[in-house]
Each structure stands twice: as C-alpha cells, then as structure tokens.
Coordinates of C-alpha atoms in Angstrom, one line a residue:
M28 CA 0.0 0.0 0.0
I29 CA 2.9 2.4 0.8
Y30 CA 4.4 1.7 -2.6
L31 CA 1.1 2.2 -4.4
Y32 CA 0.7 5.6 -2.6
F33 CA 4.0 6.8 -4.0
S34 CA 3.2 5.2 -7.4
F35 CA -0.1 7.2 -7.6
N36 CA 1.8 10.4 -7.0
H37 CA 4.3 9.3 -9.6
Y38 CA 1.5 8.6 -12.0
I39 CA -0.4 11.9 -11.6
S40 CA 2.8 13.8 -12.1
N41 CA 3.2 12.0 -15.4
L42 CA 6.7 10.7 -14.4
Y43 CA 6.2 7.2 -15.8
S44 CA 6.4 8.4 -19.4
I45 CA 9.5 10.4 -18.6
T46 CA 11.5 8.0 -16.4
E47 CA 10.2 4.7 -17.6
S48 CA 10.4 3.6 -14.0
G49 CA 8.4 3.5 -10.9
P50 CA 9.3 5.6 -7.8
S51 CA 12.3 4.7 -5.6
V52 CA 10.9 4.3 -2.2
F53 CA 12.8 1.7 -0.2
Q54 CA 15.0 0.3 -2.9
Y55 CA 15.8 0.7 -6.6
P56 CA 12.6 0.1 -8.5
I57 CA 14.1 -3.0 -10.2
T58 CA 14.9 -4.5 -6.8
A59 CA 11.5 -3.6 -5.5
S60 CA 9.9 -5.3 -8.5
E61 CA 11.8 -8.6 -7.8
I62 CA 10.9 -8.5 -4.1
L63 CA 7.2 -7.9 -5.0
T64 CA 7.4 -10.9 -7.4
F65 CA 7.8 -13.1 -4.3
T66 CA 4.8 -11.6 -2.6
V67 CA 2.7 -11.9 -5.8
L68 CA 3.6 -15.5 -6.3
F69 CA 3.1 -16.7 -2.7
L70 CA -0.3 -15.0 -2.6
F71 CA -1.3 -16.4 -5.9
A72 CA -0.2 -19.9 -4.8
F73 CA -2.4 -19.7 -1.7
F74 CA -5.3 -18.3 -3.6
V75 CA -5.2 -21.1 -6.2
N76 CA -4.3 -24.0 -4.0
E77 CA -5.7 -23.4 -0.5
K78 CA -9.0 -24.9 0.3
T79 CA -10.5 -22.3 2.6
S80 CA -13.6 -20.2 3.2
V81 CA -15.0 -17.7 0.7
K82 CA -14.0 -14.9 3.0
N83 CA -10.4 -16.1 3.1
K84 CA -10.4 -16.5 -0.7
I85 CA -11.5 -13.0 -1.1
L86 CA -8.8 -11.7 1.2
L87 CA -6.1 -13.8 -0.6
F88 CA -7.3 -12.4 -3.9
A89 CA -7.3 -8.9 -2.7
G90 CA -3.7 -9.3 -1.4
F91 CA -2.7 -10.8 -4.7
A92 CA -4.3 -8.1 -6.7
L93 CA -2.8 -5.3 -4.6
S94 CA 0.7 -6.9 -4.8
L95 CA 0.3 -7.4 -8.6
L96 CA -0.7 -3.7 -9.0
A97 CA 2.3 -2.6 -7.0
L98 CA 4.5 -4.8 -9.2
F99 CA 3.1 -3.2 -12.3
S100 CA 3.7 0.2 -10.6
T101 CA 7.4 -0.5 -10.5
Y102 CA 7.3 -0.4 -14.3
K103 CA 10.2 -2.9 -14.4
R104 CA 10.0 -5.6 -17.0
T105 CA 12.4 -7.9 -15.1
G106 CA 9.9 -8.3 -12.2
W107 CA 7.0 -8.6 -14.7
M108 CA 8.7 -11.5 -16.5
G109 CA 9.6 -13.3 -13.3
A110 CA 6.0 -13.0 -12.0
A111 CA 4.5 -14.1 -15.3
A112 CA 6.8 -17.2 -15.3
G113 CA 5.9 -18.1 -11.7
I114 CA 2.2 -17.7 -12.3
L115 CA 2.4 -19.9 -15.4
I116 CA 4.3 -22.6 -13.3
I117 CA 1.6 -22.5 -10.6
L118 CA -1.2 -22.9 -13.2
I119 CA 0.7 -25.8 -14.9
L120 CA 1.2 -27.7 -11.6
K121 CA -2.5 -27.1 -10.8
K122 CA -3.3 -28.3 -14.4
Q123 CA -5.4 -25.2 -15.1
W124 CA -5.3 -25.7 -18.9
K125 CA -8.6 -23.8 -19.4
I126 CA -6.8 -20.7 -18.2
I127 CA -3.3 -21.4 -19.6
I128 CA -4.2 -22.0 -23.2
P129 CA -6.6 -19.1 -23.8
G130 CA -4.2 -16.8 -21.8
L131 CA -1.2 -17.8 -24.0
I132 CA -3.2 -17.3 -27.1
L133 CA -4.3 -13.8 -26.0
I134 CA -0.7 -12.9 -25.2
L135 CA 0.5 -14.1 -28.5
I136 CA -2.2 -12.2 -30.4
F137 CA -1.3 -9.0 -28.4
F138 CA 2.4 -9.2 -29.4
L139 CA 1.6 -10.1 -33.0
T140 CA -1.1 -7.4 -33.6
Q141 CA -0.2 -4.5 -31.4
K142 CA 1.9 -1.6 -32.6
N143 CA 3.3 1.5 -31.0
V144 CA 1.1 4.5 -31.3
S145 CA 3.4 7.0 -33.0
D146 CA 2.0 10.3 -34.3
V147 CA 3.2 13.8 -35.2
N148 CA 0.6 16.4 -34.6
V149 CA 1.0 19.7 -36.5
Y150 CA -0.6 22.8 -35.1
E151 CA -1.1 26.0 -37.1
L152 CA -0.5 29.1 -35.1
L153 CA -3.3 31.6 -35.9
N154 CA -3.1 34.7 -33.8
N155 CA -1.9 32.7 -30.8
N156 CA -4.8 30.3 -31.2
P157 CA -3.2 26.9 -32.2
V158 CA -5.4 24.8 -34.4
L159 CA -4.6 21.1 -35.1
E160 CA -3.9 21.1 -38.9
R161 CA -3.0 17.4 -39.4
T162 CA -1.7 14.2 -37.8
I163 CA 1.0 12.1 -39.4
S164 CA 1.2 8.4 -38.2
T165 CA 4.6 6.6 -38.5
E166 CA 5.6 3.0 -38.4
G167 CA 8.4 3.4 -35.8
K168 CA 8.5 5.7 -32.8
A169 CA 8.4 9.4 -33.6
Y170 CA 11.0 10.8 -31.2
D171 CA 11.6 14.2 -32.7
V172 CA 10.5 16.4 -35.6
Y173 CA 12.5 19.0 -37.5
P174 CA 11.1 21.6 -39.9
F175 CA 13.0 21.4 -43.2
D176 CA 12.1 24.0 -45.8
D177 CA 8.6 23.1 -46.9
K178 CA 8.9 19.6 -45.4
I179 CA 9.4 18.0 -42.0
I180 CA 11.9 15.4 -41.0
I181 CA 10.8 12.9 -38.4
S182 CA 13.3 11.0 -36.3
D183 CA 11.3 7.7 -36.3
Y184 CA 13.6 5.7 -34.1
N185 CA 14.2 2.2 -35.6
E186 CA 12.5 3.2 -38.8
G187 CA 15.2 5.8 -39.6
L188 CA 14.5 9.3 -40.9
E189 CA 11.3 10.0 -42.7
I190 CA 10.8 13.1 -44.8
Y191 CA 7.2 14.3 -45.2
K192 CA 5.6 17.0 -47.3
D193 CA 2.2 17.9 -46.0
S194 CA 1.1 14.4 -44.9
I195 CA 2.8 12.4 -47.7
L196 CA 6.0 10.4 -47.1
Q197 CA 8.5 11.7 -49.7
K198 CA 11.6 9.7 -48.6
K199 CA 12.7 7.3 -46.0
I200 CA 16.4 7.1 -45.0
D201 CA 17.4 3.8 -43.2
L202 CA 20.1 4.2 -40.6
P203 CA 22.3 1.7 -38.7
G204 CA 20.6 2.5 -35.4
A205 CA 17.6 4.1 -33.7
V206 CA 17.6 7.8 -34.5
I207 CA 16.2 10.2 -31.9
K208 CA 17.2 13.7 -33.2
F209 CA 18.0 15.5 -36.4
S210 CA 19.8 18.8 -36.7
K211 CA 21.6 21.0 -39.2
W212 CA 25.3 21.4 -38.7
Q213 CA 27.0 23.3 -41.5
D214 CA 26.1 24.4 -45.0
N215 CA 24.7 21.2 -46.5
Y216 CA 25.7 18.9 -43.6
Y217 CA 23.2 17.5 -41.2
L218 CA 23.3 15.3 -38.1
A219 CA 21.3 12.3 -37.1
Y220 CA 21.8 11.5 -33.5
L221 CA 21.3 7.8 -32.5
I222 CA 20.1 6.3 -29.2
D223 CA 23.5 4.7 -28.7
T224 CA 25.1 8.2 -28.8
R225 CA 26.6 7.9 -32.3
F226 CA 26.4 10.9 -34.6
L227 CA 25.7 10.2 -38.3
L228 CA 26.8 12.8 -40.8
L229 CA 24.4 13.4 -43.7
E230 CA 24.9 15.6 -46.7
N231 CA 22.1 17.3 -48.6
K232 CA 22.8 16.7 -52.3
S233 CA 20.7 17.3 -55.3
S234 CA 19.3 13.8 -54.9
G235 CA 18.5 14.5 -51.2
L236 CA 20.1 13.5 -47.9
S237 CA 22.7 10.8 -48.0
Y238 CA 24.9 9.1 -45.4
V239 CA 28.6 10.3 -45.2
N240 CA 30.1 8.9 -42.1
E241 CA 29.7 8.4 -38.3
F242 CA 31.6 9.6 -35.3
I243 CA 31.3 9.7 -31.5
S244 CA 32.3 12.0 -28.6
P245 CA 34.7 10.8 -25.9
G246 CA 32.2 10.1 -23.2
M247 CA 28.5 9.6 -22.3
T248 CA 26.7 12.1 -24.4
Y249 CA 23.8 14.0 -22.8
D250 CA 23.2 17.0 -25.1
Y251 CA 24.6 19.0 -28.0
A252 CA 24.1 22.3 -29.7
V253 CA 25.3 23.9 -33.0
L254 CA 26.7 27.4 -33.4
N255 CA 28.9 29.1 -36.0
N256 CA 29.3 25.8 -37.9
N257 CA 30.7 24.1 -34.8
L258 CA 29.2 21.2 -32.9
F259 CA 29.3 21.5 -29.1
V260 CA 28.7 18.1 -27.4
V261 CA 28.5 17.7 -23.6
D262 CA 29.4 14.4 -22.1
K263 CA 28.5 13.9 -18.4
D264 CA 31.8 12.2 -17.7
S265 CA 34.3 13.8 -20.1
G266 CA 33.1 17.4 -20.4
L267 CA 32.7 19.5 -23.5
T268 CA 33.9 18.5 -27.0
V269 CA 33.8 21.0 -29.9
F270 CA 33.8 19.5 -33.4
T271 CA 34.9 22.1 -36.0
N272 CA 34.9 20.3 -39.3
P273 CA 32.1 17.9 -40.5
E274 CA 34.4 16.4 -43.1
D275 CA 37.0 15.5 -40.5
P276 CA 35.6 14.7 -37.0
A277 CA 39.1 14.3 -35.7
E278 CA 39.4 18.2 -35.7
K279 CA 38.0 18.8 -32.2
F280 CA 38.8 20.4 -28.9
N281 CA 38.0 18.9 -25.5
Y282 CA 37.4 20.7 -22.2
N283 CA 37.4 18.2 -19.5
Q284 CA 36.6 20.8 -16.8
F285 CA 33.0 20.9 -17.9
S286 CA 32.0 17.4 -16.7
G287 CA 28.8 16.8 -14.8
V288 CA 26.8 18.7 -17.4
T289 CA 23.5 17.4 -18.8
N290 CA 22.3 20.3 -21.0
I291 CA 24.0 23.0 -23.1
Y292 CA 22.7 26.3 -24.6
I293 CA 24.8 28.6 -26.7
D294 CA 24.7 31.9 -28.5
S295 CA 27.3 34.1 -30.1
N296 CA 28.6 35.5 -26.8
H297 CA 27.7 33.0 -24.1
I298 CA 27.6 29.3 -23.3
A299 CA 25.3 27.9 -20.6
F300 CA 25.4 24.6 -18.9
K301 CA 22.7 22.8 -16.8
K302 CA 24.5 20.8 -14.1
D303 CA 23.7 17.3 -13.2
Q304 CA 23.2 18.3 -9.6
G305 CA 20.5 20.9 -10.6
G306 CA 22.2 24.2 -10.9
F307 CA 23.6 26.1 -13.9
E308 CA 26.6 28.1 -15.1
I309 CA 27.0 30.7 -17.8
Y310 CA 30.4 31.4 -19.4
E311 CA 31.7 33.9 -21.9
L312 CA 32.2 32.5 -25.4
L313 CA 35.6 33.7 -26.8
E314 CA 36.9 33.8 -30.3
G315 CA 37.5 30.4 -31.7
N316 CA 34.4 29.2 -29.9
R317 CA 36.3 28.6 -26.6
P318 CA 34.6 28.9 -23.2
G319 CA 35.9 31.9 -21.3
K320 CA 35.4 33.2 -17.8
L321 CA 32.4 32.3 -15.6
I322 CA 30.0 35.2 -15.5
F323 CA 27.2 33.7 -13.4
S324 CA 26.3 30.5 -11.6
N325 CA 23.4 29.3 -9.6
P326 CA 23.8 26.1 -7.4
D327 CA 20.0 25.8 -6.6
K328 CA 18.5 22.5 -7.6
L329 CA 16.1 23.2 -10.5
D330 CA 13.6 20.9 -12.3
Y331 CA 14.4 22.6 -15.6
F332 CA 16.7 25.3 -17.0
Y333 CA 16.5 27.0 -20.4
Y334 CA 18.7 29.8 -21.7
S335 CA 18.1 32.3 -24.5
Y336 CA 20.2 35.4 -24.1
P337 CA 19.6 37.5 -22.1
Y338 CA 16.8 35.5 -20.6
I339 CA 16.9 32.5 -18.3
F340 CA 13.9 30.3 -17.7
T341 CA 13.9 28.1 -14.5
S342 CA 11.3 25.7 -13.3
A343 CA 11.0 24.7 -9.7
P344 CA 8.0 23.5 -7.5
S345 CA 7.0 27.2 -7.1
G346 CA 6.5 27.6 -10.9
L347 CA 8.2 29.0 -14.0
K348 CA 10.5 32.0 -13.4
I349 CA 12.0 34.3 -16.1
H350 CA 15.2 36.1 -15.3
K351 CA 17.3 38.6 -17.2
I352 CA 21.1 38.5 -17.0
D353 CA 23.8 40.9 -18.2
S354 CA 27.4 41.5 -17.2
I355 CA 26.3 43.1 -13.9
N356 CA 22.8 42.1 -12.9
Y357 CA 20.7 39.0 -12.5
Q358 CA 17.0 39.9 -11.9
Q359 CA 13.7 38.2 -12.0
L360 CA 11.3 39.6 -14.5
Y361 CA 8.2 37.3 -14.3
S362 CA 6.9 34.4 -12.4
F363 CA 4.2 32.1 -13.8
D364 CA 3.0 30.1 -10.8
L365 CA 0.5 28.2 -13.0
I366 CA 3.3 26.6 -15.1
K367 CA 5.0 23.8 -13.1
N368 CA 7.0 20.7 -13.9
V369 CA 8.5 22.0 -17.1
R370 CA 9.9 19.4 -19.4
K371 CA 11.1 21.4 -22.4
I372 CA 11.0 24.9 -23.9
V373 CA 11.4 25.8 -27.6
K374 CA 11.5 29.2 -29.2
A375 CA 10.2 30.5 -32.5
D376 CA 10.4 34.2 -33.2
N377 CA 9.1 36.0 -30.1
K378 CA 7.2 33.0 -28.7
Y379 CA 8.3 30.4 -26.2
F380 CA 6.5 27.1 -26.2
V381 CA 6.6 25.6 -22.7
L382 CA 5.9 21.8 -22.4
S383 CA 5.0 20.7 -18.9
L384 CA 4.3 17.3 -17.3
D385 CA 0.7 18.2 -16.8
A386 CA 0.3 17.5 -20.6
N387 CA -0.1 21.1 -21.6
V388 CA 1.9 23.4 -23.9
Y389 CA 1.9 27.0 -22.6
I390 CA 2.6 29.8 -25.1
V391 CA 4.5 32.6 -23.6
E392 CA 5.0 35.7 -25.8
K393 CA 7.6 38.4 -25.5
T394 CA 5.5 41.4 -26.2
D395 CA 7.9 44.3 -25.4
P396 CA 11.5 44.5 -24.2
D397 CA 11.6 42.5 -20.9
S398 CA 7.8 41.9 -21.0
F399 CA 6.2 38.4 -21.2
D400 CA 2.6 37.3 -21.4
L401 CA 1.0 33.9 -21.1
V402 CA -1.2 34.1 -24.2
N403 CA -2.6 30.6 -24.5
K404 CA -2.2 26.9 -23.7
I405 CA -2.9 23.7 -25.5
N406 CA -4.4 20.9 -23.4
L407 CA -2.9 17.8 -25.1
G408 CA -3.9 14.9 -22.9
Y409 CA -0.5 13.3 -23.5
I410 CA 3.2 14.3 -23.0
P411 CA 5.0 14.7 -26.3
Q412 CA 8.3 13.0 -26.8
G413 CA 9.5 15.8 -29.1
I414 CA 8.5 19.4 -29.7
S415 CA 9.7 21.9 -32.2
A416 CA 8.3 25.1 -33.8
D417 CA 8.8 27.6 -36.5
S418 CA 7.2 31.0 -37.2
S419 CA 3.8 29.5 -38.2
K420 CA 3.6 25.9 -36.9
L421 CA 4.1 23.8 -33.8
Y422 CA 5.1 20.2 -34.1
L423 CA 4.5 17.6 -31.4
T424 CA 5.3 13.9 -31.4
H425 CA 3.0 11.5 -29.5
L426 CA 4.0 8.0 -28.3
D427 CA 1.8 5.7 -26.3
S428 CA 4.2 5.0 -23.5
K429 CA 2.1 2.4 -21.7
R430 CA 1.7 0.2 -24.8
S431 CA 5.4 0.9 -25.8
R432 CA 6.5 -0.4 -22.4
L433 CA 4.9 -3.8 -23.0
L434 CA 6.2 -4.0 -26.5
S435 CA 9.7 -2.9 -25.4
I436 CA 10.2 -6.4 -24.0
I437 CA 10.8 -7.6 -27.6
D438 CA 12.3 -4.3 -28.9
P439 CA 16.0 -4.7 -29.7
Y440 CA 16.4 -0.9 -30.0
H441 CA 15.0 0.0 -26.6
P442 CA 17.9 1.7 -24.6
S443 CA 17.8 -0.9 -21.8
N444 CA 17.8 -3.7 -24.3
L445 CA 20.6 -2.2 -26.3
G446 CA 22.7 -1.9 -23.1
R447 CA 22.1 -5.5 -22.1
L448 CA 22.8 -6.8 -25.6
A449 CA 26.1 -4.9 -25.5
L450 CA 26.9 -6.4 -22.1
W451 CA 26.1 -9.9 -23.1
S452 CA 28.1 -9.7 -26.3
A453 CA 31.1 -8.4 -24.4
G454 CA 30.6 -11.1 -21.7
F455 CA 30.6 -13.9 -24.3
K456 CA 33.9 -12.5 -25.7
M457 CA 35.3 -12.6 -22.2
F458 CA 34.3 -16.2 -21.9
L459 CA 35.9 -17.2 -25.2
D460 CA 39.2 -15.8 -24.0
R461 CA 39.0 -17.5 -20.6
P462 CA 36.6 -20.5 -21.1
I463 CA 37.5 -22.8 -18.2
F464 CA 37.7 -20.7 -15.1
G465 CA 36.8 -17.3 -16.4
L466 CA 38.2 -13.9 -15.4
G467 CA 37.6 -14.4 -11.7
D468 CA 34.8 -13.2 -9.4
I469 CA 35.6 -9.5 -9.8
D470 CA 34.1 -6.2 -11.1
L471 CA 34.1 -6.4 -14.9
A472 CA 34.1 -2.7 -15.7
K473 CA 37.7 -2.5 -16.8
Y474 CA 37.2 -5.6 -19.0
F475 CA 34.0 -4.4 -20.5
K476 CA 35.9 -1.3 -21.7
V477 CA 38.2 -3.6 -23.6
Y478 CA 35.6 -5.9 -25.2
K479 CA 32.8 -3.3 -26.0
K480 CA 32.3 -1.4 -29.2
P481 CA 33.6 2.2 -29.2
Y482 CA 30.1 3.8 -29.2
Q483 CA 28.9 1.6 -26.3
K484 CA 29.7 4.2 -23.6
E485 CA 27.7 3.0 -20.5
I486 CA 30.2 1.1 -18.4
Q487 CA 28.9 -1.6 -16.0
G488 CA 30.7 -3.8 -13.6
H489 CA 28.3 -6.7 -14.1
L490 CA 26.6 -8.2 -17.1
H491 CA 22.8 -8.0 -16.2
N492 CA 22.4 -11.8 -16.6
N493 CA 23.2 -14.4 -14.0
F494 CA 24.3 -17.1 -16.5
I495 CA 26.4 -14.9 -18.8
H496 CA 28.0 -13.2 -15.8
I497 CA 28.9 -16.5 -14.2
L498 CA 30.3 -17.7 -17.6
A499 CA 32.5 -14.7 -17.9
T500 CA 33.8 -14.6 -14.3
L501 CA 33.9 -18.3 -13.4
G502 CA 33.9 -20.0 -16.8
L503 CA 32.4 -23.3 -17.7
F504 CA 33.5 -24.8 -14.3
G505 CA 31.6 -22.1 -12.4
L506 CA 28.6 -22.2 -14.6
S507 CA 28.3 -26.0 -14.3
A508 CA 28.5 -25.7 -10.5
V509 CA 25.8 -23.0 -10.2
C510 CA 23.5 -24.7 -12.7
F511 CA 23.8 -27.9 -10.7
L512 CA 22.9 -25.9 -7.5
F513 CA 19.8 -24.4 -9.3
Y514 CA 18.8 -27.8 -10.6
K515 CA 19.0 -29.3 -7.1
I516 CA 16.8 -26.5 -5.6
I517 CA 14.2 -27.0 -8.4
L518 CA 14.2 -30.8 -7.8
I519 CA 14.0 -30.5 -4.0
D520 CA 11.2 -27.9 -4.2
L521 CA 9.2 -30.1 -6.6
K522 CA 9.7 -33.2 -4.4
I523 CA 8.5 -31.2 -1.4
Y524 CA 5.4 -30.0 -3.2
F525 CA 4.4 -33.5 -4.3
A526 CA 5.2 -34.9 -0.9
V527 CA 2.9 -32.4 0.9
K528 CA 0.3 -31.9 -1.8
T529 CA -2.6 -32.9 0.5
E530 CA -1.4 -30.8 3.5
P531 CA -3.2 -27.5 4.0
F532 CA -1.1 -24.4 4.1
I533 CA 2.2 -26.2 3.7
S534 CA 1.3 -27.4 0.1
S535 CA 0.4 -23.8 -0.8
Y536 CA 3.6 -22.5 0.7
S537 CA 5.7 -25.1 -1.2
L538 CA 3.9 -24.3 -4.4
G539 CA 4.7 -20.6 -3.9
A540 CA 8.4 -21.3 -3.0
F541 CA 8.9 -23.3 -6.2
A542 CA 7.2 -20.6 -8.3
A543 CA 9.2 -17.9 -6.7
F544 CA 12.4 -19.6 -7.5
I545 CA 11.4 -20.1 -11.1
G546 CA 10.5 -16.4 -11.2
F547 CA 14.0 -15.6 -9.8
L548 CA 15.6 -17.6 -12.5
V549 CA 13.6 -15.9 -15.3
S550 CA 14.3 -12.4 -13.8
G551 CA 17.9 -13.4 -13.7
L552 CA 18.0 -13.6 -17.5
T553 CA 18.0 -9.8 -17.6
E554 CA 19.4 -8.9 -14.2
L555 CA 22.2 -10.1 -11.9
N556 CA 19.9 -10.9 -9.1
F557 CA 21.9 -13.8 -7.7
W558 CA 24.4 -11.2 -6.6
D559 CA 21.7 -9.0 -5.0
H560 CA 21.7 -9.7 -1.3
E561 CA 18.0 -8.7 -0.8
I562 CA 17.0 -11.3 -3.4
T563 CA 19.3 -14.1 -2.4
T564 CA 18.2 -13.7 1.2
L565 CA 14.6 -14.4 0.1
I566 CA 15.8 -17.4 -2.0
W567 CA 17.6 -19.0 0.9
F568 CA 15.0 -18.1 3.5
T569 CA 12.0 -19.5 1.4
F570 CA 14.0 -22.6 0.5
G571 CA 15.0 -23.3 4.0
L572 CA 11.5 -22.7 5.4
N573 CA 10.2 -25.1 2.7
L574 CA 12.5 -27.8 4.0
A575 CA 11.5 -27.0 7.7
L576 CA 7.8 -27.2 6.9
L577 CA 8.3 -30.6 5.3
K578 CA 10.1 -31.9 8.3
S579 CA 7.4 -30.6 10.6
V580 CA 4.8 -32.9 9.0
K581 CA 6.9 -35.7 7.5
P582 CA 10.1 -36.0 9.6
E583 CA 10.9 -39.4 8.1
N584 CA 10.9 -38.0 4.5
E585 CA 14.5 -37.8 3.1
I586 CA 14.1 -35.4 0.2
I587 CA 17.7 -34.2 -0.1

C-alpha cells in the first residue's frame, strides 16, 4: 500500500512516461519489482491452492491483486517477466489448462497485432490560437521532428529518418541504429543522433540527404548544440567537446573541466550549462568558440533550465521564473506560478512554447522589451516525446508510453535492451578468452571497456544476466556448479510440493516457494539478481523454510 501511494503520486505527475520507471521508495525500483514478485507468487499460490472459506479466498485475492498492482507500478520488465513465469508454473502444476491455453493465445495475439502509437501532430498558429492542422502516423516511434524547408523530417527511431511534405511520405532514410534527433550542422551537412550516442553525418545533395560517415564524442553524451558551424557536445563524464569540421571529426577540442553537465545552450557570446546536480553556469564564449570566464552560476536545484540570451527560464516547484542576466545584474522579471514541472522549452520568433508534465503546452510571448505574457495553452492529454516550432507551426510527437512499455520487452532498439545486448556480447567474448575458469569473481568494468564497441559508452561492472556473468567470471567450471545448484533446488522444491500436496497451508507454501524460485531464474535472464543480497536472502529463506515445513509434517521424509 505504501508503494502504491507513492506510485499514484508518480502517475499523476506523469513521471512514468519520462523516467520509464516507478518511484524509488525503499530500494531501486528494479529490486522492489523482484521483491514484489515473491509476494505476488506466494499470494497467488495460496489463492489457487488453498481450500478455505470464501472470505479467506477474497482476502487472498485482494492481497494478490494489490501486490500485482504494486508490481506493475514499479514499471520494471524484469519483475514482470519473473512474476509471469511463476504464475504460469503454478497454473501448470495445478493443471489449469482452461486458463493457460486461452491466456497464452491472447498474449501471442497481443504481441503479433499491437503496434506502438506513433504520431506527429502539426498545429497551425493563428493569432496565438493553435489549431490542429494534421496528424501524421509513423511505423516506428516518432522521437523528434525537424522543420526542413517546406517539409518536415521525423526521427522515427528504428525506422530511420522520414521526410514528409504535407502528410505524404517523400523519402525514408534507413540508418544503422535508432535515431532520436535530427539537426543542421554546417552548409549542406546535417546530423542524425542515435540512441546509442553515435552521430551520423548526412549531406544534402541534389538527390536528397545521403549518409557520409559516423563519429562519437569521448564520453557519455547527454546533449549537444550547434553554433557558428561548430558542434558542441556535452558528455557527463568527459566534459565539452567542440567539433569544428564535419568532413573531419578528428578536428576537435576537448574541455574536461565541464564534466557533470546534462544540457547545453549557446549563443554568439555565451555558453550555458545545466549541471547534473541541478544548478547552472554561464560562461563567456571567446573567439574560436572557446569557453571563457564564468560570468554567473546558480547552485540551486532546478527541475528545468532554459537559456536564450539575455533571458533565463527556470522551473521549480513554485513555478516558472523568467530572469534577465547581463554582465552586472541577474534579476527576476516574471513568475508564472501556474506553469510547473516544465519538461522542455522551444522558441520561435518572439514566442516560447513551454511543455509541462501536466500534458499542456503553454505559449509565452515576449511582447515588449523584458515583457512576457501567457497568451494561450494547448491541453494535449499526452506528453509529447518531441517538440519543435517555426514561425507558423508547432510540431509535437506522440507515443503511447504504456503500450510501448509492454512491446519494449521484444524491442532490440530499446535503450535498456541495447545496453544489455552490448553487455552480453562483451561477456561472451570474455568467456571465449577464458573459457574454463573465467576472469575471476571481480568487477568487470575495466574488462568491459576492452571488449565493448567504441560507441557503447555506458560502463557496467556486471553483465545483467546471471548465467552470462557466471560464464565470464567463473567459466564453464563455475557455470556448471551454479547450474547444478539451481537444478537441485528445483528438484527439491518439486519433491517437497508433491510430498505435501494434500497438506493445508504447507502445500500452498511449497507451491509458492517453487514458483518464486522459477521467477527468480527468469528475472535473472535480464538482471544479476543472484548477486543481489535482498533477493538471495529471500531465496535461501524461502527454500530453508520449505524444508523445515516438510520436516514438521513428515520428519521421516528424506528429500535431499
């Protein structure tokens, strides 16, 4: 109930679509999901197996339903898969074929027929009264949209770049990865930014956009901006990198002192950084596009920061504030208390389009020098993934995040899946180099740096899979030992269940213990939960109690 309370607040704040995760209350959400898996499976086992009164059945079902809802609220697929596997095992052991077969058919139909909802909504701006002009539906996931002459270019994730004129697809450009952003760099050169942090350079020729090459920045990229034909990339770990020549990405300058930055804004005289800890800093921009001296900093934790010289927009729980900054003063001009939880701001001419987590776009207009008015708002009913604007139109991309979350289980381009596939590939290479005894039971971060591909920048010390991690660290010898251990636990749990099948309470507990262990194994296909002390404590406790309950009713039974 406590987790559901925090989850409800998470939901009404529209944070699920932003974080793709439930709230962190007691543990990381992924750990909470696996702990809740145990609760769900034990309650389901008692509900299905226990012969008791109607009142107790209702209470058991209520507990199961609340636990299942809390599990869904973690928004973690690892726990979902473990719970689904455990429920299936319980139904198989209880021979509930009338539930199993239709259920599996429905699940199969869902995954075969469902597609992501992916739309681009184009609004015409008529005297500050936006009117929905048209909606473009795409086959992929419309992450971002870029006005391009009389066309628009949609970053359609795994479907590449799609160029539309009006509502008609003119051209589709397939790319070697999932694209999330498109920008102009210099003259006829454009950038497609991929989810794996690669930059693809495209040239606009007479035949249209065509691929030239690809490059990466040194570290974990969080944001980038373009000014004076230079590309400014901020990496949270390695600082600022300035690329000066699209034809030769090796021509670059790196400023390591600007690490810990998540967003960058730049104009002809200044460069502004949003810090990871919540504050911001503004520096002079010198000749040669080099950062100069610090002219202003604010350490206060902010929900959002946007800079458009000489104005600074900040979002905090108290609302949206607009400040003006010059070489001497920093003063607040306006406060819009109505506008909270800002996600993104884009500018077109004298208008600022403010996207908030309440699923509204607020239109703030600069009417006179240092004068701003809230002139309108668009109630969307969804939170756009991407937003852009020009002098006459507003472009918003719409993804159904709830449906996308389910389908992401089988989406190889999902960021979490991409990261895990990279870890597993590197882990298998580690195993091939040390197949018998592995690298040793150590942190694998330094080895992952050796075996990964250059653009795979997220460094992990473990491989997010029990079996691949054991294979890499302990080799075939260790994997054989651990698999034998798991096999014996499965065998003993099954023997206990069949030995106490007619015993009230104990049979339900043994059924739940077996299902929980199966759920643990399935969750361990995408998470290193055997090294997680909260989870392993539950494994050994539930297994030991299963043995103890058997001995309490059948002391002569030699299961082991």
